[in-house]
Amino acid sequence: MMKTKTMVASLFRRTFRCNPVAAIAINSQTNLPRESLQHFSSKSLTTGRLQFSGRVFCSESGGERSSGCWNCGEKSAFLFCDSCRSIQPVDDSVDYFQIFGLEKKYEIDPRSLEGKYKDWQKKLHPDLVHNKSQKERDYAAEQSAKVTEACRTLTKRLSRAMYIMKLNGINVNEEETITDPTLLMEIMELREGIAEAEDSKALNQIRSQVQEKLKQWSDSFVEAFESQRFYEAVKCIQRMTYYERACEEIVKKL
Amino acid sequence: MMLRPTAKKALLGIIASRNPTPFLVVSRLYHPNVIDHYDNPRNVGSFDKNDPNVGTGLVGAPQCGDVMKLQVKFDGSGQIIDARFKTFGCGSAIAASSVATEWVKGKSMEEVLTIKNSQIAKHLSLPPVKLHCSMLAEDAIKAAIKNYKEKQADQANGETVEA
C-alpha cells in the first residue's frame, strides 16, 4: 500500500513538472484500478480523490518515459522486463492501444486482441508471482487488471468509441438529459416492441435489426470522429448506448 | 497470501446464502419506497398525445440508455387531474417517474414546476450513483408542462395542433 503511494507520488511529481493539469487528472485516475484484486484497502485509495472529469491531456508516448526496469535497469521494459523477467509498475501514460500494439484508431480487428491478451497474462498474472516480493506481486495485480480492462474496453465497439474520445480529451459521459424527440420516440417504440415480443423468433428479429443499426451508427461515428466533428461523434455514441441497452434487454428476455 | 482473501470470501458467501438478509449487502439494497414503486407501479400507461389537455414529456439519459415518458392531463382551469408514465430503465428511474406522476396530480402548472429532483431523491433515498434518475424525472415534468404550454399557444393561434 505504501509503495503504491510513493509510486503515485513520484509519478505525480514527474508529470507535474511537464503538465500540471495532466498530473492532477492522472492522479485522480490512478486511485481506483477498478478490477484489481483486493490487495488494497479502499480507504487509502478514496481519500483525497479529486473530482475531475477524467480528461487526460498528457500526450507523452507511454513506455518510453521510463527510467528503465526497476530491477535491472534494462531500458526497454514495457509492462514486463524480458531481461530479468520482472513485472513493471503501471505507467498511466500507457494507453490501451499501446498495450496491444495497435494504432490509436477506432477501427481494429477484435481478433487481434485475444492472442496478445493471453500472451500478456502469461507474463503478468498475479498467480504466477507467488515467489516474488510483495512489491512485484502488487505490480502484477495492477498490470494484469489494466490489461484485462484494456481488452474489455477495446473489444466492444461502444466502449472503444468512448475510450478513443476520452483519449482525445472528450468526455462522453456527461449527465445531461436529452430531449431529441425523434431519437427518443424511436427508442421508446423499440423498447416497447421488445417488451411486447411474444417469442424468441420475434426477439431475434428485433435483435438483428438493432445490430444493423449499431453497425450503421458505428460507421457514422468513425466518419464523424475522423473528420473531427466531435459533437456529431458524441451523438453517435449516445445512439449506440441506447441500442446496446436494447440488445441487453433482448438477451435478458431470451 | 492469495488464500486468505479467497477463503474469507468463501466464508462470507456461505453466511450470505444461509442468512436471508446478509448484513454485508445492506448498503446495496434498494430502499423500500423504490421497491414499492417497482412492484406496484402507479399510473403506468399513456394518454392520447393529440388530446389538447395532455402535455407529453419525453426525456432520455444517454449515459445509461434510459428513456422516460411522462404525461399530464389538465382540466379546464389549469389543474392537473391525472398523470401517466412509461419508463425504460433501472428500478430507480422507474420509481422516480412513478413518484413524479403521483406528486403532480391535483397541482397547478406553477406548483409542479417547483418539484425538485432532490425531493424525489430524498423520498426514495437514492444513492449518489442514481441521482441522475431523479433529475430525469424532474426534467420529464418540465418537458410535459412545456409541451402543454406549446399546444395551448398553438391552439390560441388557431393552428393545427401537432402531436
GROMACS .gro file of C-alpha atoms in nm:
model
  417
    1MET     CA    1   0.000   0.000   0.000
    2MET     CA    2   0.277   0.247   0.097
    3LYS     CA    3   0.465   0.150  -0.216
    4THR     CA    4   0.168   0.239  -0.431
    5LYS     CA    5   0.152   0.578  -0.265
    6THR     CA    6   0.522   0.651  -0.321
    7MET     CA    7   0.491   0.532  -0.679
    8VAL     CA    8   0.192   0.757  -0.737
    9ALA     CA    9   0.369   1.044  -0.565
   10SER     CA   10   0.678   1.010  -0.782
   11LEU     CA   11   0.466   0.984  -1.097
   12PHE     CA   12   0.279   1.292  -0.984
   13ARG     CA   13   0.599   1.485  -0.924
   14ARG     CA   14   0.737   1.392  -1.262
   15THR     CA   15   0.423   1.478  -1.455
   16PHE     CA   16   0.353   1.789  -1.254
   17ARG     CA   17   0.664   1.946  -1.398
   18CYS     CA   18   0.564   1.880  -1.756
   19ASN     CA   19   0.190   1.938  -1.730
   20PRO     CA   20   0.018   2.023  -1.406
   21VAL     CA   21  -0.334   1.962  -1.538
   22ALA     CA   22  -0.245   1.619  -1.665
   23ALA     CA   23  -0.082   1.543  -1.337
   24ILE     CA   24  -0.400   1.620  -1.150
   25ALA     CA   25  -0.607   1.419  -1.396
   26ILE     CA   26  -0.366   1.127  -1.377
   27ASN     CA   27  -0.362   1.142  -1.001
   28SER     CA   28  -0.737   1.112  -0.990
   29GLN     CA   29  -0.722   0.817  -1.227
   30THR     CA   30  -0.455   0.614  -1.052
   31ASN     CA   31  -0.652   0.595  -0.735
   32LEU     CA   32  -0.909   0.342  -0.844
   33PRO     CA   33  -0.799   0.049  -1.059
   34ARG     CA   34  -1.146  -0.095  -1.092
   35GLU     CA   35  -1.088  -0.462  -1.146
   36SER     CA   36  -0.782  -0.504  -0.928
   37LEU     CA   37  -0.779  -0.772  -0.665
   38GLN     CA   38  -0.842  -0.657  -0.313
   39HIS     CA   39  -0.483  -0.612  -0.206
   40PHE     CA   40  -0.554  -0.252  -0.125
   41SER     CA   41  -0.790  -0.126   0.138
   42SER     CA   42  -1.038   0.101  -0.034
   43LYS     CA   43  -0.999   0.357   0.246
   44SER     CA   44  -0.649   0.462   0.148
   45LEU     CA   45  -0.746   0.488  -0.218
   46THR     CA   46  -1.055   0.703  -0.193
   47THR     CA   47  -0.924   0.970   0.041
   48GLY     CA   48  -0.815   1.283  -0.138
   49ARG     CA   49  -0.967   1.176  -0.467
   50LEU     CA   50  -1.015   1.475  -0.690
   51GLN     CA   51  -1.341   1.526  -0.873
   52PHE     CA   52  -1.209   1.567  -1.227
   53SER     CA   53  -1.391   1.454  -1.534
   54GLY     CA   54  -1.111   1.219  -1.629
   55ARG     CA   55  -0.979   1.421  -1.922
   56VAL     CA   56  -0.620   1.331  -1.993
   57PHE     CA   57  -0.423   1.595  -2.173
   58CYS     CA   58  -0.080   1.442  -2.132
   59SER     CA   59   0.029   1.327  -2.474
   60GLU     CA   60   0.358   1.161  -2.389
   61SER     CA   61   0.401   0.828  -2.557
   62GLY     CA   62   0.398   0.561  -2.297
   63GLY     CA   63   0.660   0.307  -2.225
   64GLU     CA   64   0.937   0.537  -2.329
   65ARG     CA   65   0.925   0.772  -2.036
   66SER     CA   66   1.095   0.500  -1.848
   67SER     CA   67   1.372   0.518  -1.606
   68GLY     CA   68   1.418   0.160  -1.719
   69CYS     CA   69   1.342  -0.159  -1.535
   70TRP     CA   70   1.332  -0.106  -1.158
   71ASN     CA   71   1.514  -0.433  -1.108
   72CYS     CA   72   1.793  -0.447  -1.360
   73GLY     CA   73   1.780  -0.106  -1.531
   74GLU     CA   74   1.707  -0.253  -1.875
   75LYS     CA   75   1.582   0.039  -2.087
   76SER     CA   76   1.305  -0.114  -2.292
   77ALA     CA   77   1.091  -0.270  -2.022
   78PHE     CA   78   0.731  -0.230  -2.138
   79LEU     CA   79   0.494  -0.367  -1.870
   80PHE     CA   80   0.739  -0.654  -1.826
   81CYS     CA   81   1.118  -0.672  -1.840
   82ASP     CA   82   1.232  -0.952  -2.066
   83SER     CA   83   1.588  -0.938  -1.933
   84CYS     CA   84   1.527  -1.008  -1.569
   85ARG     CA   85   1.163  -1.124  -1.606
   86SER     CA   86   1.021  -0.881  -1.355
   87ILE     CA   87   0.687  -0.708  -1.379
   88GLN     CA   88   0.694  -0.332  -1.408
   89PRO     CA   89   0.472  -0.088  -1.222
   90VAL     CA   90   0.172   0.052  -1.408
   91ASP     CA   91   0.254   0.354  -1.618
   92ASP     CA   92  -0.058   0.566  -1.655
   93SER     CA   93   0.057   0.730  -1.974
   94VAL     CA   94   0.040   0.394  -2.145
   95ASP     CA   95  -0.296   0.368  -2.315
   96TYR     CA   96  -0.489   0.056  -2.408
   97PHE     CA   97  -0.392   0.071  -2.775
   98GLN     CA   98  -0.025   0.065  -2.686
   99ILE     CA   99  -0.072  -0.239  -2.467
  100PHE     CA  100  -0.199  -0.432  -2.765
  101GLY     CA  101   0.045  -0.277  -3.008
  102LEU     CA  102  -0.234  -0.117  -3.207
  103GLU     CA  103  -0.260   0.216  -3.377
  104LYS     CA  104  -0.471   0.469  -3.192
  105LYS     CA  105  -0.770   0.444  -3.419
  106TYR     CA  106  -1.121   0.319  -3.380
  107GLU     CA  107  -1.116   0.053  -3.649
  108ILE     CA  108  -0.939  -0.251  -3.512
  109ASP     CA  109  -0.966  -0.621  -3.564
  110PRO     CA  110  -1.104  -0.755  -3.235
  111ARG     CA  111  -0.948  -1.095  -3.305
  112SER     CA  112  -0.604  -0.942  -3.272
  113LEU     CA  113  -0.679  -0.873  -2.907
  114GLU     CA  114  -0.726  -1.220  -2.771
  115GLY     CA  115  -0.386  -1.363  -2.864
  116LYS     CA  116  -0.200  -1.064  -2.726
  117TYR     CA  117  -0.415  -1.069  -2.413
  118LYS     CA  118  -0.319  -1.428  -2.338
  119ASP     CA  119   0.047  -1.354  -2.403
  120TRP     CA  120   0.041  -1.067  -2.157
  121GLN     CA  121  -0.137  -1.264  -1.887
  122LYS     CA  122   0.122  -1.540  -1.918
  123LYS     CA  123   0.375  -1.284  -1.803
  124LEU     CA  124   0.175  -1.058  -1.574
  125HIS     CA  125  -0.086  -1.263  -1.398
  126PRO     CA  126  -0.071  -1.247  -1.017
  127ASP     CA  127  -0.100  -1.624  -0.986
  128LEU     CA  128   0.244  -1.654  -1.140
  129VAL     CA  129   0.429  -1.441  -0.891
  130HIS     CA  130   0.381  -1.616  -0.558
  131ASN     CA  131   0.752  -1.642  -0.502
  132LYS     CA  132   0.826  -1.281  -0.568
  133SER     CA  133   0.836  -0.976  -0.345
  134GLN     CA  134   0.522  -0.803  -0.221
  135LYS     CA  135   0.611  -0.508  -0.442
  136GLU     CA  136   0.620  -0.721  -0.752
  137ARG     CA  137   0.301  -0.900  -0.659
  138ASP     CA  138   0.133  -0.562  -0.628
  139TYR     CA  139   0.263  -0.465  -0.972
  140ALA     CA  140   0.131  -0.793  -1.112
  141ALA     CA  141  -0.215  -0.730  -0.971
  142GLU     CA  142  -0.230  -0.380  -1.119
  143GLN     CA  143  -0.080  -0.461  -1.459
  144SER     CA  144  -0.292  -0.768  -1.503
  145ALA     CA  145  -0.605  -0.574  -1.412
  146LYS     CA  146  -0.514  -0.297  -1.654
  147VAL     CA  147  -0.459  -0.544  -1.937
  148THR     CA  148  -0.794  -0.708  -1.865
  149GLU     CA  149  -0.967  -0.371  -1.860
  150ALA     CA  150  -0.789  -0.273  -2.182
  151CYS     CA  151  -0.904  -0.588  -2.358
  152ARG     CA  152  -1.259  -0.545  -2.237
  153THR     CA  153  -1.270  -0.179  -2.343
  154LEU     CA  154  -1.126  -0.236  -2.688
  155THR     CA  155  -1.333  -0.543  -2.771
  156LYS     CA  156  -1.672  -0.379  -2.765
  157ARG     CA  157  -1.746  -0.112  -3.025
  158LEU     CA  158  -1.921   0.125  -2.788
  159SER     CA  159  -1.662   0.121  -2.512
  160ARG     CA  160  -1.386   0.154  -2.770
  161ALA     CA  161  -1.557   0.459  -2.915
  162MET     CA  162  -1.594   0.619  -2.574
  163TYR     CA  163  -1.233   0.539  -2.487
  164ILE     CA  164  -1.089   0.686  -2.802
  165MET     CA  165  -1.293   1.001  -2.742
  166LYS     CA  166  -1.156   1.016  -2.390
  167LEU     CA  167  -0.801   0.989  -2.522
  168ASN     CA  168  -0.878   1.294  -2.729
  169GLY     CA  169  -0.997   1.484  -2.425
  170ILE     CA  170  -1.369   1.449  -2.484
  171ASN     CA  171  -1.567   1.306  -2.201
  172VAL     CA  172  -1.880   1.144  -2.338
  173ASN     CA  173  -2.049   1.058  -2.011
  174GLU     CA  174  -2.200   1.395  -1.937
  175GLU     CA  175  -2.509   1.361  -1.726
  176GLU     CA  176  -2.728   1.580  -1.940
  177THR     CA  177  -3.083   1.490  -2.019
  178ILE     CA  178  -3.160   1.472  -2.387
  179THR     CA  179  -3.490   1.572  -2.537
  180ASP     CA  180  -3.447   1.488  -2.905
  181PRO     CA  181  -3.799   1.368  -2.987
  182THR     CA  182  -3.709   1.164  -3.295
  183LEU     CA  183  -3.443   0.960  -3.124
  184LEU     CA  184  -3.643   0.912  -2.804
  185MET     CA  185  -3.960   0.812  -2.988
  186GLU     CA  186  -3.764   0.557  -3.184
  187ILE     CA  187  -3.610   0.413  -2.870
  188MET     CA  188  -3.945   0.410  -2.689
  189GLU     CA  189  -4.103   0.218  -2.972
  190LEU     CA  190  -3.808  -0.017  -2.987
  191ARG     CA  191  -3.822  -0.094  -2.617
  192GLU     CA  192  -4.199  -0.133  -2.630
  193GLY     CA  193  -4.155  -0.374  -2.917
  194ILE     CA  194  -3.909  -0.576  -2.712
  195ALA     CA  195  -4.139  -0.577  -2.410
  196GLU     CA  196  -4.431  -0.697  -2.621
  197ALA     CA  197  -4.241  -0.955  -2.825
  198GLU     CA  198  -4.403  -1.291  -2.778
  199ASP     CA  199  -4.137  -1.541  -2.873
  200SER     CA  200  -3.766  -1.576  -2.931
  201LYS     CA  201  -3.815  -1.558  -3.306
  202ALA     CA  202  -3.960  -1.207  -3.280
  203LEU     CA  203  -3.688  -1.109  -3.034
  204ASN     CA  204  -3.410  -1.234  -3.258
  205GLN     CA  205  -3.560  -1.045  -3.544
  206ILE     CA  206  -3.555  -0.724  -3.344
  207ARG     CA  207  -3.204  -0.803  -3.229
  208SER     CA  208  -3.068  -0.832  -3.581
  209GLN     CA  209  -3.236  -0.503  -3.670
  210VAL     CA  210  -3.074  -0.334  -3.372
  211GLN     CA  211  -2.734  -0.478  -3.455
  212GLU     CA  212  -2.774  -0.343  -3.807
  213LYS     CA  213  -2.833  -0.003  -3.656
  214LEU     CA  214  -2.535  -0.041  -3.425
  215LYS     CA  215  -2.310  -0.114  -3.720
  216GLN     CA  216  -2.456   0.177  -3.913
  217TRP     CA  217  -2.403   0.423  -3.628
  218SER     CA  218  -2.063   0.280  -3.554
  219ASP     CA  219  -1.965   0.363  -3.910
  220SER     CA  220  -2.112   0.712  -3.871
  221PHE     CA  221  -1.907   0.751  -3.559
  222VAL     CA  222  -1.586   0.666  -3.742
  223GLU     CA  223  -1.666   0.918  -4.009
  224ALA     CA  224  -1.756   1.193  -3.765
  225PHE     CA  225  -1.460   1.121  -3.543
  226GLU     CA  226  -1.208   1.118  -3.822
  227SER     CA  227  -1.346   1.443  -3.959
  228GLN     CA  228  -1.312   1.586  -3.609
  229ARG     CA  229  -1.686   1.651  -3.591
  230PHE     CA  230  -1.685   1.563  -3.224
  231TYR     CA  231  -2.034   1.684  -3.142
  232GLU     CA  232  -2.173   1.450  -3.404
  233ALA     CA  233  -1.948   1.173  -3.278
  234VAL     CA  234  -2.094   1.211  -2.931
  235LYS     CA  235  -2.444   1.185  -3.076
  236CYS     CA  236  -2.345   0.862  -3.250
  237ILE     CA  237  -2.215   0.722  -2.924
  238GLN     CA  238  -2.538   0.817  -2.748
  239ARG     CA  239  -2.738   0.628  -3.006
  240MET     CA  240  -2.509   0.331  -2.977
  241THR     CA  241  -2.560   0.332  -2.600
  242TYR     CA  242  -2.935   0.313  -2.649
  243TYR     CA  243  -2.908   0.029  -2.898
  244GLU     CA  244  -2.670  -0.159  -2.671
  245ARG     CA  245  -2.916  -0.131  -2.383
  246ALA     CA  246  -3.191  -0.259  -2.608
  247CYS     CA  247  -2.973  -0.557  -2.703
  248GLU     CA  248  -2.910  -0.629  -2.337
  249GLU     CA  249  -3.284  -0.629  -2.273
  250ILE     CA  250  -3.338  -0.873  -2.557
  251VAL     CA  251  -3.070  -1.104  -2.425
  252LYS     CA  252  -3.230  -1.092  -2.081
  253LYS     CA  253  -3.564  -1.186  -2.226
  254LEU     CA  254  -3.431  -1.470  -2.437
  255MET     CA  255  -0.103  -1.490   0.052
  256MET     CA  256  -0.373  -1.537  -0.206
  257LEU     CA  257  -0.554  -1.795   0.004
  258ARG     CA  258  -0.660  -1.568   0.284
  259PRO     CA  259  -0.881  -1.327   0.089
  260THR     CA  260  -1.032  -1.612  -0.114
  261ALA     CA  261  -1.108  -1.812   0.199
  262LYS     CA  262  -1.264  -1.507   0.357
  263LYS     CA  263  -1.483  -1.451   0.051
  264ALA     CA  264  -1.593  -1.814   0.050
  265LEU     CA  265  -1.685  -1.791   0.417
  266LEU     CA  266  -1.887  -1.476   0.357
  267GLY     CA  267  -2.057  -1.648   0.067
  268ILE     CA  268  -2.171  -1.928   0.295
  269ILE     CA  269  -2.300  -1.685   0.551
  270ALA     CA  270  -2.483  -1.489   0.284
  271SER     CA  271  -2.657  -1.795   0.142
  272ARG     CA  272  -2.774  -1.917   0.484
  273ASN     CA  273  -2.881  -1.577   0.604
  274PRO     CA  274  -3.171  -1.438   0.402
  275THR     CA  275  -3.078  -1.082   0.485
  276PRO     CA  276  -2.696  -1.071   0.465
  277PHE     CA  277  -2.591  -0.767   0.661
  278LEU     CA  278  -2.299  -0.702   0.430
  279VAL     CA  279  -2.524  -0.627   0.135
  280VAL     CA  280  -2.749  -0.375   0.316
  281SER     CA  281  -2.587  -0.071   0.162
  282ARG     CA  282  -2.661  -0.209  -0.186
  283LEU     CA  283  -3.031  -0.284  -0.140
  284TYR     CA  284  -3.296  -0.062  -0.291
  285HIS     CA  285  -3.492   0.149  -0.043
  286PRO     CA  286  -3.838   0.003   0.036
  287ASN     CA  287  -4.000   0.303  -0.136
  288VAL     CA  288  -3.821   0.216  -0.456
  289ILE     CA  289  -3.917  -0.150  -0.433
  290ASP     CA  290  -4.277  -0.047  -0.365
  291HIS     CA  291  -4.291   0.169  -0.676
  292TYR     CA  292  -4.124  -0.103  -0.878
  293ASP     CA  293  -4.356  -0.382  -0.764
  294ASN     CA  294  -4.672  -0.171  -0.758
  295PRO     CA  295  -4.615   0.099  -1.012
  296ARG     CA  296  -4.882   0.360  -1.014
  297ASN     CA  297  -5.003   0.537  -1.324
  298VAL     CA  298  -4.829   0.327  -1.586
  299GLY     CA  299  -4.971   0.391  -1.929
  300SER     CA  300  -5.040   0.657  -2.187
  301PHE     CA  301  -5.280   0.930  -2.276
  302ASP     CA  302  -5.366   1.030  -2.627
  303LYS     CA  303  -5.085   1.259  -2.734
  304ASN     CA  304  -5.320   1.454  -2.954
  305ASP     CA  305  -5.558   1.540  -2.672
  306PRO     CA  306  -5.529   1.917  -2.627
  307ASN     CA  307  -5.545   1.877  -2.250
  308VAL     CA  308  -5.246   1.646  -2.241
  309GLY     CA  309  -4.883   1.750  -2.209
  310THR     CA  310  -4.621   1.490  -2.302
  311GLY     CA  311  -4.264   1.496  -2.176
  312LEU     CA  312  -4.018   1.258  -2.340
  313VAL     CA  313  -3.666   1.262  -2.198
  314GLY     CA  314  -3.361   1.040  -2.203
  315ALA     CA  315  -3.042   0.982  -2.010
  316PRO     CA  316  -2.785   0.890  -2.273
  317GLN     CA  317  -2.529   0.789  -2.016
  318CYS     CA  318  -2.722   0.479  -1.915
  319GLY     CA  319  -2.964   0.446  -2.203
  320ASP     CA  320  -3.276   0.528  -2.001
  321VAL     CA  321  -3.585   0.674  -2.164
  322MET     CA  322  -3.876   0.824  -1.976
  323LYS     CA  323  -4.217   0.943  -2.093
  324LEU     CA  324  -4.438   1.140  -1.857
  325GLN     CA  325  -4.782   1.270  -1.948
  326VAL     CA  326  -5.012   1.505  -1.758
  327LYS     CA  327  -5.376   1.578  -1.816
  328PHE     CA  328  -5.516   1.918  -1.730
  329ASP     CA  329  -5.870   2.018  -1.658
  330GLY     CA  330  -6.005   2.343  -1.797
  331SER     CA  331  -5.876   2.550  -1.506
  332GLY     CA  332  -5.503   2.481  -1.511
  333GLN     CA  333  -5.505   2.194  -1.261
  334ILE     CA  334  -5.354   1.856  -1.334
  335ILE     CA  335  -5.615   1.590  -1.284
  336ASP     CA  336  -5.426   1.281  -1.396
  337ALA     CA  337  -5.081   1.161  -1.499
  338ARG     CA  338  -4.923   0.861  -1.668
  339PHE     CA  339  -4.568   0.742  -1.721
  340LYS     CA  340  -4.370   0.487  -1.917
  341THR     CA  341  -4.007   0.436  -1.833
  342PHE     CA  342  -3.745   0.201  -1.966
  343GLY     CA  343  -3.453   0.196  -1.729
  344CYS     CA  344  -3.336   0.087  -1.389
  345GLY     CA  345  -3.556   0.044  -1.081
  346SER     CA  346  -3.462   0.388  -0.955
  347ALA     CA  347  -3.566   0.554  -1.280
  348ILE     CA  348  -3.898   0.371  -1.280
  349ALA     CA  349  -3.962   0.462  -0.918
  350ALA     CA  350  -3.866   0.826  -0.973
  351SER     CA  351  -4.109   0.866  -1.261
  352SER     CA  352  -4.380   0.683  -1.068
  353VAL     CA  353  -4.333   0.922  -0.775
  354ALA     CA  354  -4.344   1.215  -1.016
  355THR     CA  355  -4.681   1.109  -1.154
  356GLU     CA  356  -4.818   1.083  -0.803
  357TRP     CA  357  -4.691   1.419  -0.694
  358VAL     CA  358  -4.819   1.618  -0.994
  359LYS     CA  359  -5.179   1.512  -0.950
  360GLY     CA  360  -5.403   1.784  -0.816
  361LYS     CA  361  -5.141   2.054  -0.861
  362SER     CA  362  -5.125   2.355  -1.086
  363MET     CA  363  -4.867   2.416  -1.355
  364GLU     CA  364  -4.670   2.661  -1.141
  365GLU     CA  365  -4.667   2.422  -0.844
  366VAL     CA  366  -4.535   2.123  -1.035
  367LEU     CA  367  -4.256   2.328  -1.184
  368THR     CA  368  -4.123   2.369  -0.831
  369ILE     CA  369  -4.083   1.995  -0.780
  370LYS     CA  370  -3.710   1.936  -0.744
  371ASN     CA  371  -3.509   1.626  -0.817
  372SER     CA  372  -3.364   1.645  -0.466
  373GLN     CA  373  -3.710   1.594  -0.317
  374ILE     CA  374  -3.768   1.284  -0.527
  375ALA     CA  375  -3.422   1.155  -0.445
  376LYS     CA  376  -3.479   1.208  -0.075
  377HIS     CA  377  -3.815   1.033  -0.085
  378LEU     CA  378  -3.656   0.730  -0.246
  379SER     CA  379  -3.325   0.754  -0.058
  380LEU     CA  380  -3.141   0.734  -0.385
  381PRO     CA  381  -2.766   0.668  -0.364
  382PRO     CA  382  -2.534   0.916  -0.540
  383VAL     CA  383  -2.493   0.692  -0.842
  384LYS     CA  384  -2.871   0.705  -0.905
  385LEU     CA  385  -2.929   1.075  -0.853
  386HIS     CA  386  -2.949   1.131  -1.228
  387CYS     CA  387  -3.272   0.925  -1.226
  388SER     CA  388  -3.446   1.183  -1.010
  389MET     CA  389  -3.302   1.457  -1.233
  390LEU     CA  390  -3.452   1.280  -1.530
  391ALA     CA  391  -3.793   1.273  -1.358
  392GLU     CA  392  -3.775   1.646  -1.286
  393ASP     CA  393  -3.681   1.710  -1.649
  394ALA     CA  394  -3.970   1.492  -1.763
  395ILE     CA  395  -4.219   1.700  -1.562
  396LYS     CA  396  -4.078   2.021  -1.709
  397ALA     CA  397  -4.087   1.878  -2.060
  398ALA     CA  398  -4.451   1.775  -2.017
  399ILE     CA  399  -4.550   2.122  -1.899
  400LYS     CA  400  -4.354   2.282  -2.183
  401ASN     CA  401  -4.531   2.062  -2.434
  402TYR     CA  402  -4.871   2.152  -2.290
  403LYS     CA  403  -4.791   2.524  -2.300
  404GLU     CA  404  -4.681   2.495  -2.662
  405LYS     CA  405  -5.003   2.319  -2.751
  406GLN     CA  406  -5.206   2.587  -2.575
  407ALA     CA  407  -5.018   2.857  -2.761
  408ASP     CA  408  -5.072   2.679  -3.093
  409GLN     CA  409  -5.440   2.649  -3.018
  410ALA     CA  410  -5.464   3.014  -2.931
  411ASN     CA  411  -5.304   3.097  -3.265
  412GLY     CA  412  -5.561   2.881  -3.439
  413GLU     CA  413  -5.301   2.646  -3.588
  414THR     CA  414  -5.349   2.273  -3.607
  415VAL     CA  415  -5.203   2.109  -3.303
  416GLU     CA  416  -4.917   1.879  -3.393
  417ALA     CA  417  -4.854   1.599  -3.153
   0.00000   0.00000   0.00000
